[in-house]
Structures are given as structure tokens and as C-alpha cells.
mmCIF file of C-alpha atoms in Angstrom:
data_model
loop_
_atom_site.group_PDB
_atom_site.id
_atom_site.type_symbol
_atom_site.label_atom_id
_atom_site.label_comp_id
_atom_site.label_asym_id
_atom_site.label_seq_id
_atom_site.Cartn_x
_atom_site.Cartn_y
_atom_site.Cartn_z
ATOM 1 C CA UNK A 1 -70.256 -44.520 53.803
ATOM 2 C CA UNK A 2 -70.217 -44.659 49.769
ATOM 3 C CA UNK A 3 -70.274 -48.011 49.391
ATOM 4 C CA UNK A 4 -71.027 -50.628 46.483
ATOM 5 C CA UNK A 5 -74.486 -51.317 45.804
ATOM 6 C CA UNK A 6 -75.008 -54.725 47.108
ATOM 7 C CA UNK A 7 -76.578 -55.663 43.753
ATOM 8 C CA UNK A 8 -73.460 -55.341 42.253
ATOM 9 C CA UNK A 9 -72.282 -58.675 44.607
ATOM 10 C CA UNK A 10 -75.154 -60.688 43.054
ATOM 11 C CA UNK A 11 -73.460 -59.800 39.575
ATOM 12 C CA UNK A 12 -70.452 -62.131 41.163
ATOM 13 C CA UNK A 13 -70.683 -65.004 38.171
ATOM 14 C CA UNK A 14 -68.329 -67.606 38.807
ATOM 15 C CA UNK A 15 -69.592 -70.559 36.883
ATOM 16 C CA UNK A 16 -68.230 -73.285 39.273
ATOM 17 C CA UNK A 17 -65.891 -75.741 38.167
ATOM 18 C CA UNK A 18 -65.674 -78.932 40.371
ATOM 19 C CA UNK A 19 -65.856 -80.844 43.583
ATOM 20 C CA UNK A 20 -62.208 -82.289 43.936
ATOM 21 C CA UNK A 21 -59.155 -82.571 42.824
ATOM 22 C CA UNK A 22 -58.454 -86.149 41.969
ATOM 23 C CA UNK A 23 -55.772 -88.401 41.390
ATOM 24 C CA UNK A 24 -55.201 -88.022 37.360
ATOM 25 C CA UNK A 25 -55.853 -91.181 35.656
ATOM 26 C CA UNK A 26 -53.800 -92.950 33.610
ATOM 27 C CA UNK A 27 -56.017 -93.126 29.963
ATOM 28 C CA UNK A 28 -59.566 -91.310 30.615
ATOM 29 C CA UNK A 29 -61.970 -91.891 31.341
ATOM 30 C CA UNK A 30 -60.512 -94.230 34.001
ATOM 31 C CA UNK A 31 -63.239 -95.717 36.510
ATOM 32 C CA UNK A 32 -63.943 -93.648 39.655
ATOM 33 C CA UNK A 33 -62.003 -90.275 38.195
ATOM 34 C CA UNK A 34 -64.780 -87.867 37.381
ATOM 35 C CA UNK A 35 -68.086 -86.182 39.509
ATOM 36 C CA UNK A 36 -70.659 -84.430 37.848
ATOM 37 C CA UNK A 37 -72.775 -82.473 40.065
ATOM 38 C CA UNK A 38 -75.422 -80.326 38.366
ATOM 39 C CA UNK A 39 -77.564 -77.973 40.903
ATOM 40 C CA UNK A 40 -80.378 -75.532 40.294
ATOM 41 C CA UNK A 41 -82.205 -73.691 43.048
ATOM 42 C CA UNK A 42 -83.674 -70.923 44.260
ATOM 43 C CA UNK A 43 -83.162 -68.480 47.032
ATOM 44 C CA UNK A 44 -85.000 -65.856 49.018
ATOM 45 C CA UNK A 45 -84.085 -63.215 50.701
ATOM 46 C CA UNK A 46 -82.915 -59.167 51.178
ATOM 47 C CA UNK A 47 -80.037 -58.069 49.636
ATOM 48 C CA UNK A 48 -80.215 -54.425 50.168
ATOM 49 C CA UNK A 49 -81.606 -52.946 53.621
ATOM 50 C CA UNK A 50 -84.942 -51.488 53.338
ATOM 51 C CA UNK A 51 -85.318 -53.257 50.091
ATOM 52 C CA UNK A 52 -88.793 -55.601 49.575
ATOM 53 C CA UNK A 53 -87.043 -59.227 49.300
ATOM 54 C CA UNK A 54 -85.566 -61.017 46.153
ATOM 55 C CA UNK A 55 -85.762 -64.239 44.461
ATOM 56 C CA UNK A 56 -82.635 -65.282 43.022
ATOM 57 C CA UNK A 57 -81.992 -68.522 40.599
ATOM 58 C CA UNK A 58 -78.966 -70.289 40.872
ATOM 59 C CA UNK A 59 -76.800 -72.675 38.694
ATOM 60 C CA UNK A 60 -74.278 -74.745 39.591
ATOM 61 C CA UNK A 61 -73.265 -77.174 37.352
ATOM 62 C CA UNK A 62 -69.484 -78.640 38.079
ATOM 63 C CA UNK A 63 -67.692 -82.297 36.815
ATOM 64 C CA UNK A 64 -64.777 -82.687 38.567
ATOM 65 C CA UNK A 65 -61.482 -84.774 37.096
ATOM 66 C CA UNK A 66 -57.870 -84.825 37.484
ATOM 67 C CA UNK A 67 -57.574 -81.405 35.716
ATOM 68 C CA UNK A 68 -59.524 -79.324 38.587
ATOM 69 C CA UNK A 69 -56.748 -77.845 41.533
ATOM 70 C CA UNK A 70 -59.280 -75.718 43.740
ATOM 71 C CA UNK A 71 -57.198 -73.503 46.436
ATOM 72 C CA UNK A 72 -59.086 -75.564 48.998
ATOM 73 C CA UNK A 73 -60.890 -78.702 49.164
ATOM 74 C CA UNK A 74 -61.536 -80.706 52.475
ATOM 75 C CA UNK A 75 -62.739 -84.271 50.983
ATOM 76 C CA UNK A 76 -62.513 -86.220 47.359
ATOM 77 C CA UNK A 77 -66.342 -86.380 47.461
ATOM 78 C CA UNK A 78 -69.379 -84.730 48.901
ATOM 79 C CA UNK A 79 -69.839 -84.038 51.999
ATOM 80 C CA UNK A 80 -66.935 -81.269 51.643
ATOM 81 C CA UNK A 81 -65.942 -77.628 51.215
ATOM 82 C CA UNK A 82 -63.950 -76.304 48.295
ATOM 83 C CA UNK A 83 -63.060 -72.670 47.454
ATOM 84 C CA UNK A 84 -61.588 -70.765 44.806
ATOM 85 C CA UNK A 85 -59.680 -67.632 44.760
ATOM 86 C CA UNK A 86 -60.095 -64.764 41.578
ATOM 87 C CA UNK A 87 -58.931 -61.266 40.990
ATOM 88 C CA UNK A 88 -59.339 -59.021 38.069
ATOM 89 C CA UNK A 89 -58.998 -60.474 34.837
ATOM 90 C CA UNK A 90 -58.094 -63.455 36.698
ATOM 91 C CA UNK A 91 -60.962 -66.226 37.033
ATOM 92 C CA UNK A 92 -60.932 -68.902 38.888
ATOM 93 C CA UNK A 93 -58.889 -72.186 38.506
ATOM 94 C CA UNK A 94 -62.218 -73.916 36.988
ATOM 95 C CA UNK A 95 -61.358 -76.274 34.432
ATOM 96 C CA UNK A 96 -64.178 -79.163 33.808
ATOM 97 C CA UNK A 97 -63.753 -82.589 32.491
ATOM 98 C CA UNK A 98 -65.798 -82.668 29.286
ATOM 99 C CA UNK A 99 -69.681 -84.224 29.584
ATOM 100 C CA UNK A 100 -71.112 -82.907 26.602
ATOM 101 C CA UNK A 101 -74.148 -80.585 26.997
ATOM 102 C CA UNK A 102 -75.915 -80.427 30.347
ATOM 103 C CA UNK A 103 -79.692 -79.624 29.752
ATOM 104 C CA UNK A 104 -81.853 -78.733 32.720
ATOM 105 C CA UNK A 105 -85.608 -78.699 31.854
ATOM 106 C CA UNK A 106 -88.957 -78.793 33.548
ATOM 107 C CA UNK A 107 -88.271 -75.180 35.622
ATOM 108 C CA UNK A 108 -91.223 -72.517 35.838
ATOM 109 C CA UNK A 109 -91.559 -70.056 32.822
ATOM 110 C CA UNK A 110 -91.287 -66.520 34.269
ATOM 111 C CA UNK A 111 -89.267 -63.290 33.043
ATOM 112 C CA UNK A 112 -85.677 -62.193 34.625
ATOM 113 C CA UNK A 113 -83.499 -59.923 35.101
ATOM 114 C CA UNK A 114 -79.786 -60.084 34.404
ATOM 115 C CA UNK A 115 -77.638 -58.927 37.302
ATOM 116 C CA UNK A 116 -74.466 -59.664 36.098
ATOM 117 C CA UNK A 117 -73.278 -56.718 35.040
ATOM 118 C CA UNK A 118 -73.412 -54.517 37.829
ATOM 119 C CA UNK A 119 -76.037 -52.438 39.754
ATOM 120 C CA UNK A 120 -78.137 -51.721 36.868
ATOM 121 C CA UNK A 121 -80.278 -54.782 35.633
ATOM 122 C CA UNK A 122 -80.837 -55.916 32.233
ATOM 123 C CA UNK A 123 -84.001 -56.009 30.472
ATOM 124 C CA UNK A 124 -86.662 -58.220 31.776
ATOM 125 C CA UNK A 125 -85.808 -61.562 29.581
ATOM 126 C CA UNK A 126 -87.954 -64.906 29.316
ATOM 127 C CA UNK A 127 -86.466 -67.488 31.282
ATOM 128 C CA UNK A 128 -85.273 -70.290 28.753
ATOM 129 C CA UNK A 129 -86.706 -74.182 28.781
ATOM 130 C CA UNK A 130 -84.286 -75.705 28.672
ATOM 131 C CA UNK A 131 -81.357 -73.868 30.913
ATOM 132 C CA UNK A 132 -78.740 -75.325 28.643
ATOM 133 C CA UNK A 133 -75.007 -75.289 29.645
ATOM 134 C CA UNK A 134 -71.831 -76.153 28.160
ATOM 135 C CA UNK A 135 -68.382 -75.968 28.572
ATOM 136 C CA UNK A 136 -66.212 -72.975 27.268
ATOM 137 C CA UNK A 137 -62.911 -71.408 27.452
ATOM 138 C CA UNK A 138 -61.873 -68.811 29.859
ATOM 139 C CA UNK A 139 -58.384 -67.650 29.246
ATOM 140 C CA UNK A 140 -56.577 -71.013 30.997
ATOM 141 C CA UNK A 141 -60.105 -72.245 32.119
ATOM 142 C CA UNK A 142 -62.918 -74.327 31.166
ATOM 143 C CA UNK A 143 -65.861 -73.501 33.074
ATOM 144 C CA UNK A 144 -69.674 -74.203 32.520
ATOM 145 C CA UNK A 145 -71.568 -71.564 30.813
ATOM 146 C CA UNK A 146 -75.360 -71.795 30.658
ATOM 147 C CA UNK A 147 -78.158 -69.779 28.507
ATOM 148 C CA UNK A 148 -78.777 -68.036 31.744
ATOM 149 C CA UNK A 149 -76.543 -66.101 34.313
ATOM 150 C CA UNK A 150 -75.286 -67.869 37.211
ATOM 151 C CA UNK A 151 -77.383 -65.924 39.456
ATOM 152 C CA UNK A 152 -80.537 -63.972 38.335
ATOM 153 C CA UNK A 153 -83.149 -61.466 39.583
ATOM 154 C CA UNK A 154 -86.666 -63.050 39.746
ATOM 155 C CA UNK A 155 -89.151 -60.120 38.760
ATOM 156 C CA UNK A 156 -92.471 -60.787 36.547
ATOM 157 C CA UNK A 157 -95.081 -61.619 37.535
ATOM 158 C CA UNK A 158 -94.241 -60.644 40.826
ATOM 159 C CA UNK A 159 -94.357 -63.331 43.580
ATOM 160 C CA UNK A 160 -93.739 -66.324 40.963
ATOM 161 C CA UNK A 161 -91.749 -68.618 41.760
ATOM 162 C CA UNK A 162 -88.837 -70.950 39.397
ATOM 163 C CA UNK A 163 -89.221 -73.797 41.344
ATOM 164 C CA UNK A 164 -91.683 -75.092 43.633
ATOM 165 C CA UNK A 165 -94.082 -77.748 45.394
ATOM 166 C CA UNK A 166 -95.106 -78.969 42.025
ATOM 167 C CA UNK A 167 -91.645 -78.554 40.162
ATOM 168 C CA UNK A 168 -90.806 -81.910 38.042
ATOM 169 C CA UNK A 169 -87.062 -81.512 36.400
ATOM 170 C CA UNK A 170 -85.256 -83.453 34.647
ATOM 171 C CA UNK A 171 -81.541 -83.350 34.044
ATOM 172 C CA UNK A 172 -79.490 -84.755 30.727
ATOM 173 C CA UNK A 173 -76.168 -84.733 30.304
ATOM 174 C CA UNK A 174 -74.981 -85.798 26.877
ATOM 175 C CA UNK A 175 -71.797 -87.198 27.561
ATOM 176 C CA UNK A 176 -68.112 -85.944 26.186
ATOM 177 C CA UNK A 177 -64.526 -87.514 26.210
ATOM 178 C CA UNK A 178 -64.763 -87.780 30.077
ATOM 179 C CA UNK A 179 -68.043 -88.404 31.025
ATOM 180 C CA UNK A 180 -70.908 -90.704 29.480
ATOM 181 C CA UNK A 181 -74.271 -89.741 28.870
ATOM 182 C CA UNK A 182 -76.761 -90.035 31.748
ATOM 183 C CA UNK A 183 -80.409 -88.419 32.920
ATOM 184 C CA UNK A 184 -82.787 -88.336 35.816
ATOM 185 C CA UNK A 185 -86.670 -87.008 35.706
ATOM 186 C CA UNK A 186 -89.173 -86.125 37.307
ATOM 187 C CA UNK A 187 -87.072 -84.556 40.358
ATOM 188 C CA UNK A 188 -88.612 -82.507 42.999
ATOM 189 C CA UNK A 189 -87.574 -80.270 45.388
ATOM 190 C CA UNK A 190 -87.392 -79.932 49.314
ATOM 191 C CA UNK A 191 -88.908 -77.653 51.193
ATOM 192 C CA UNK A 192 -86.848 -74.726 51.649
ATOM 193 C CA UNK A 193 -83.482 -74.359 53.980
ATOM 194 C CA UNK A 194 -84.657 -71.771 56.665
ATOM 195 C CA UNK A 195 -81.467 -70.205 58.721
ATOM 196 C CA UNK A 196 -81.246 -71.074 62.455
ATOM 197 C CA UNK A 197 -81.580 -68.089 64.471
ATOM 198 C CA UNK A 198 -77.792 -67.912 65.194
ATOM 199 C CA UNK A 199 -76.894 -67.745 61.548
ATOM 200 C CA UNK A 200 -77.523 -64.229 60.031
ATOM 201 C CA UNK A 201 -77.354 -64.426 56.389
ATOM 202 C CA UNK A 202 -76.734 -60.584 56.683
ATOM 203 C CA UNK A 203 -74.243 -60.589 59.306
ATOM 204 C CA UNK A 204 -71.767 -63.003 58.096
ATOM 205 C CA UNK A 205 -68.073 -62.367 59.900
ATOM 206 C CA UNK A 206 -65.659 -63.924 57.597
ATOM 207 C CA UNK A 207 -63.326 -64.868 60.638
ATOM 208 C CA UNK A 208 -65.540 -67.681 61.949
ATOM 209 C CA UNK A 209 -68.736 -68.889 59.839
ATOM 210 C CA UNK A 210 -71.055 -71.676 61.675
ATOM 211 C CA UNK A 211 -73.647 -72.223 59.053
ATOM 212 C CA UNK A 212 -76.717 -73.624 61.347
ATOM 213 C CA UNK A 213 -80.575 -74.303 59.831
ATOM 214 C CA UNK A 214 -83.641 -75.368 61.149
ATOM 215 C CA UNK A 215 -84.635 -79.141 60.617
ATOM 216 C CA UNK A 216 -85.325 -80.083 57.196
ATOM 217 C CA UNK A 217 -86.603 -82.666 54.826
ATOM 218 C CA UNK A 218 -83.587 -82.958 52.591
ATOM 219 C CA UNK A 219 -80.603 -84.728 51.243
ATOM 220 C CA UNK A 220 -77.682 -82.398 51.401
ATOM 221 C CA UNK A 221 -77.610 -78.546 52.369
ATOM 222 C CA UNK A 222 -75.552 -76.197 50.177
ATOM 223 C CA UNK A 223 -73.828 -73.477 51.907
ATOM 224 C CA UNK A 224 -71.975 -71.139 49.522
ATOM 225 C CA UNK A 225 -70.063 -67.721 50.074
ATOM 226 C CA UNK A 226 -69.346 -65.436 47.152
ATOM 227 C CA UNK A 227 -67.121 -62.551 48.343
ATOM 228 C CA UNK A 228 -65.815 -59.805 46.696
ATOM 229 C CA UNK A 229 -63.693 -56.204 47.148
ATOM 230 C CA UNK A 230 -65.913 -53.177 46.150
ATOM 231 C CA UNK A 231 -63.111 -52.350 43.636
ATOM 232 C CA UNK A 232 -63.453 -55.689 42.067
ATOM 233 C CA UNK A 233 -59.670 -56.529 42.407
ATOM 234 C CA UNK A 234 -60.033 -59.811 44.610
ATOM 235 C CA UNK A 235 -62.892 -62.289 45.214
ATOM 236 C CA UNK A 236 -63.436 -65.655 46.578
ATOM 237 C CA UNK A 237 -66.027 -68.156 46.063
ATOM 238 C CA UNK A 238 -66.252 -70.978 48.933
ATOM 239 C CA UNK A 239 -69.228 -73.606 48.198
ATOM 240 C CA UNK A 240 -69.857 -76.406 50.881
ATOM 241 C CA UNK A 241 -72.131 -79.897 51.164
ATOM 242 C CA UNK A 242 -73.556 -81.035 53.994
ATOM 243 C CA UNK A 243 -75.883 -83.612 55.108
ATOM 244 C CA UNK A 244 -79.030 -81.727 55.873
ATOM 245 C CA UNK A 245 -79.640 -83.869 59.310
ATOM 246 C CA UNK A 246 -76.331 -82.260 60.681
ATOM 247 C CA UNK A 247 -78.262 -79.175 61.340
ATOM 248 C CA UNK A 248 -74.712 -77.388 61.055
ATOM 249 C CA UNK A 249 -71.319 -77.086 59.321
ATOM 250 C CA UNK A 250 -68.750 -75.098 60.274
ATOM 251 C CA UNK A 251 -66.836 -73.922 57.780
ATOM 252 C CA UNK A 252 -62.844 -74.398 57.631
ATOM 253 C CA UNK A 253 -60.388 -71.844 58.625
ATOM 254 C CA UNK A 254 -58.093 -72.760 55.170
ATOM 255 C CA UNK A 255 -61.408 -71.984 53.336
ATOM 256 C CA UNK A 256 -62.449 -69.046 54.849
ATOM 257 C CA UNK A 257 -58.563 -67.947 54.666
ATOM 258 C CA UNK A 258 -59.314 -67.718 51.033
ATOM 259 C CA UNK A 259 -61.612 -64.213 51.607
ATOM 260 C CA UNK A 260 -59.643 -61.146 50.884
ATOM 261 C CA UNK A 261 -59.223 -58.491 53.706
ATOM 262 C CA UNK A 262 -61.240 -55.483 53.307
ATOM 263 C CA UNK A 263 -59.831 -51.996 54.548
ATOM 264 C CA UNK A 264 -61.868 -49.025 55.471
ATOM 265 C CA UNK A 265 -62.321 -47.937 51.873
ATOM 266 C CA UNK A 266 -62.427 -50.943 49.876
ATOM 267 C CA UNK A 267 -64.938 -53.182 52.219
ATOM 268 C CA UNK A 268 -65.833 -56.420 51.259
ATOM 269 C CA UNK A 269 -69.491 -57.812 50.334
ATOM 270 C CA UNK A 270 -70.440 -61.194 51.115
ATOM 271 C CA UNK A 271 -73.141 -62.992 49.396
ATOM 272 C CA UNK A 272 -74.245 -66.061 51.204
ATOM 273 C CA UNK A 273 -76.639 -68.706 50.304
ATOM 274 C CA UNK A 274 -78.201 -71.589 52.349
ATOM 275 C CA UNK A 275 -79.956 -73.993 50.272
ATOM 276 C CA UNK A 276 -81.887 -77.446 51.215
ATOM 277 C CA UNK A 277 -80.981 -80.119 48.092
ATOM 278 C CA UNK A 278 -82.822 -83.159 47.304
ATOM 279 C CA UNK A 279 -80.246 -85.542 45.139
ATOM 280 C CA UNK A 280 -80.322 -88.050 42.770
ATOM 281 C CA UNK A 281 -77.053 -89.569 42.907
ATOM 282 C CA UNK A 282 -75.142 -92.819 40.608
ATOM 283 C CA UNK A 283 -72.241 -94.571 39.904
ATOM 284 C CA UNK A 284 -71.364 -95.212 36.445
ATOM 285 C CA UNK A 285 -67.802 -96.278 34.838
ATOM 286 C CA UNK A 286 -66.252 -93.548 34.696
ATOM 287 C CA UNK A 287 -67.143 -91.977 38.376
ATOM 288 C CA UNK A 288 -70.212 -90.759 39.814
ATOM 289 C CA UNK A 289 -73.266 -88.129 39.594
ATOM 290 C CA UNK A 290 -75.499 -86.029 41.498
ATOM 291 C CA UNK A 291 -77.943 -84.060 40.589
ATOM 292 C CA UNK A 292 -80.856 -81.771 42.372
ATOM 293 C CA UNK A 293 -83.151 -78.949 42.851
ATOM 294 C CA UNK A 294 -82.666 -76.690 45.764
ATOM 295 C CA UNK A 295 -84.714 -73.834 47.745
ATOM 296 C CA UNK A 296 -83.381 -71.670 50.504
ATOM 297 C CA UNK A 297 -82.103 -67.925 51.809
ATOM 298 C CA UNK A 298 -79.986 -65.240 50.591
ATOM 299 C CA UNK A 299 -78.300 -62.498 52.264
ATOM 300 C CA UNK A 300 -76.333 -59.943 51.962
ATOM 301 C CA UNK A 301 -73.251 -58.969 54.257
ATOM 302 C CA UNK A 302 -71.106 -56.013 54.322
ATOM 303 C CA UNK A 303 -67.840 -56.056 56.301
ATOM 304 C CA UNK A 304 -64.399 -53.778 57.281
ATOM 305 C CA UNK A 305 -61.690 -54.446 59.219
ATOM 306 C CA UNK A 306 -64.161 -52.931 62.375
ATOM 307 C CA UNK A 307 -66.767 -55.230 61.321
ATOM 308 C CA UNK A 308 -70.340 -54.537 59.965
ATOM 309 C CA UNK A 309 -70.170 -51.416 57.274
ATOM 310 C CA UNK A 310 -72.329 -48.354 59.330
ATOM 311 C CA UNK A 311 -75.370 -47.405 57.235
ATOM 312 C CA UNK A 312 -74.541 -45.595 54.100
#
């Protein structure tokens, strides 16, 4: 079967917006009506069968306020699952309350590939210190962009790693109209999120999703699912936390409800990741924070209405 190449999945950007739609307050910032989570992390695993296994870096930097409508969220405030629909020229309904500039520094230097612009990588690029991010305008939008794709290919020197046993980050967030200025240092990172054996990051049936890991010294786990048509003409991103002693998290019906249908020709890929946080987390006046480095899995999944796509 001619299908996509599954790199093209992993050139899936959506530069996520927030963690729950909020009651609007009355003259911002109002106490309690904005969350700024800010994530980085990296992931592990094969995304293409036969392939040698990839390390992928991942941003997520979100501050949710009244002005963020996801098409599903389960809960205000973490834990919870939220998911957004987009299409074609169509992103998704991510529009962030205004922190300033978000600065990230303290990661690993190594080289990268961009792979989010389809199968074929960009140039091998140095990774930037610091990964800088800050909001923009996307037609009707306002989504976080950073100095760095959402999700990147890993390549020189091969075997290096972005964050590790010895990472120290720290996080700054300048502050905007919404949100006040804030920073943590010196934060480390758990060991990685390894998948239980009943949760195959390659195998993923979008009907019913039990995300399940092996015990792990950690905060929060992050499971997210970034789905897409091979034509490109509907996606959906569904991003979950979890406390990591759980073990589990099954994740909603409405939520997965949110993944388009795939049909013999057009199948749909499904790029999951399973990530172990630490946190540092804080109240302020005008909400709450939480910020973290991650490590964890990647896989890839291929699916049709039959199930699995056969070998191409």
C-alpha cells in the first residue's frame, strides 16, 4: 500500500495552546484565571519499520485563559485531557493569554533536523540556547511559536542526547498583559516513561486507547496523540496529564471522538508520545504555573477502517 511516509506525521506542528477553558474574568488579569504550562522533553523511539530509532524534542508551551475553547477538555486543571480538532488551512482553536517571552535554557547543544515540512528533512541546524518562544498570530489564533519546531529530528553526533541525567534548565517567562513574570532553575528530569507491555506505541487503535507505563519516578505523565489524514485535510491533536503513580489513563471517548476516520485510501497516522514529567508548579495572582522537563517513547501507528495498514 502507497502510503505516507510516517516522517511526514512527525512534521504535524501544532504549537499547543492551553489547558482549559475558563470562566472569563471580569478585568484581567483576575486571580485564579490563567495556567501557564511550559514543557520540553524528549522522546525515543521508531517511527518507520525497519528504521534504526529516533530521538525527537518536543515543546509544549501553553497559558490557558478565558479566551482558549478546546473541542474537548475533561477538568479546569491538570490532571486532564484536552484535544483540538484542525483541517487544512484551518489550525487549531489555540489562542494564548499573553506572558511575554517564554525562554527555556540550560538544554544540550547538538545539531537537528527540521521535520516539519514533510518527508524530506531540513539541513542539519544548531540547536539554539535559549529555545525562545513567543506568541504570534495564526489567522484567528494566537499560538506559541518557538526558535525551534515543535517536534525535531535528533541527528549529530549520533547517540547525543537534549536532555539527560545531568540536564539543569531553567525556565523564564517575562510576563505580558495576562500573566506576570516568573522563573524556576536548575530543573532536572525523570527518568524516562517506558510503555507497559499492553500499550504499543505502534499499534495504537483510535477506538479505545488505555495508555499504561511501567513504574516511574515522576510527577505527572504526558500522554499525547497527534493524528492526521495522509491527504492532510483533517487532524487532531489530543494531549493528556496524569499522575505518574496511576500507572494508567484511559483516554475519553469525547476525546478520542475528535480523530478523523480514515478510509482505505486516505489512512490515518498516529503519532503518540508517552512522556515521564518532573514539575515545578506555583500559584501567583493571577493563576498558576507549571513547568518541566520530560523523557519518554515515540511511536508510530498506521490505521484503516480494517485496522493496522498491511506493509507497504
Amino acid at each position: 500500500m502507497n502510503t505516507k511516509n510516517p516522517k511526514e506525521i512527525v512534521a504535524l506542528v501544532l504549537l499547543l495552546g492551553g489547558a482549559a477553558c475558563m470562566e472569563a474574568a471580569v478585568s484581567p488579569p483576575e486571580y485564579g484565571a490563567y495556567l501557564t504550562v511550559v514543557i520540553a522533553a524528549q522522546v525515543q523511539g521508531v517511527l518507520q519499520p525497519g528504521q534504526p530509532a529516533a530521538n525527537l524534542g518536543l515543546v509544549r508551551p501553553f497559558v490557558a485563559g478565558p479566551q482558549l475553547e478546546p473541542d474537548y477538555i475533561s477538568n479546569q486543571s491538570p490532571p486532564f485531557c484536552m484535544g483540538f480538532t484542525f483541517g487544512a488551512g484551518r489550525p487549531p482553536n489555540v489562542v494564548n493569554a499573553d506572558a511575554g517571552t517564554i525562554s527555556i535554557a540550560g538544554l544540550h547543544a547538538l545539531d537537528f533536523m527540521d521535520m516539519t515540512a514533510g518527508p524530506t528533512p531540513g539541513p542539519q541546524t544548531p540547536m539554539p540556547d535559549p529555545v525562545v518562544c513567543n506568541r504570534a498570530e495564526a489567522g484567528s489564533t494566537l499560538p506559541y511559536v518557538c526558535n525551534i519546531p515543535s517536534v525535531v529530528l535528533e541527528v549529530a553526533p549520533p547517540g547525543t542526547t537534549w536532555i539527560d541525567n545531568h540536564t539543569a534548565a531553567s525556565f523564564r517567562i517575562s510576563g505580558g498583559d495576562d500573566v506576570g513574570a516568573f522563573h524556576e532553575t536548575d530543573v532536572g528530569p525523570p527518568p524516562p516513561a517506558v510503555p507497559a507491555s499492553t500499550f504499543a506505541l505502534n499499534q495504537i487503535d483510535p477506538r479505545a486507547v488505555t495508555a499504561a507505563w511501567e513504574p516511574v519516578d515522576a510527577a505527572m505523565v504526558m500522554i499525547e496523540l497527534i493524528a492526521q489524514l495522509q491527504d492532510g485535510s483533517a487532524g487532531a491533536q489530543v494531549l493528556c496529564l496524569e499522575p505518574a503513580p496511576t500507572g494508567l489513563k484511559e483516554i475519553p471517548a469525547p476525546a478520542l471522538a475528535l480523530l478523523p476516520e480514515p478510509s482505505n485510501s486516505n489512512p490515518l497516522f498516529i503519532e503518540t508520545h508517552l512522556v515521564a514529567l518532573s514539575l515545578r508548579q506555583g500559584s501567583l495572582g493571577w493563576g498558576g504555573y507549571m513547568v518541566g522537563l520530560g523523557r519518554g517513547a515515540v511511536g508510530m501507528s498506521c490505521r484503516i477502517p480494517s485496522g493496522n495498514c498491511p506493509p507497504s
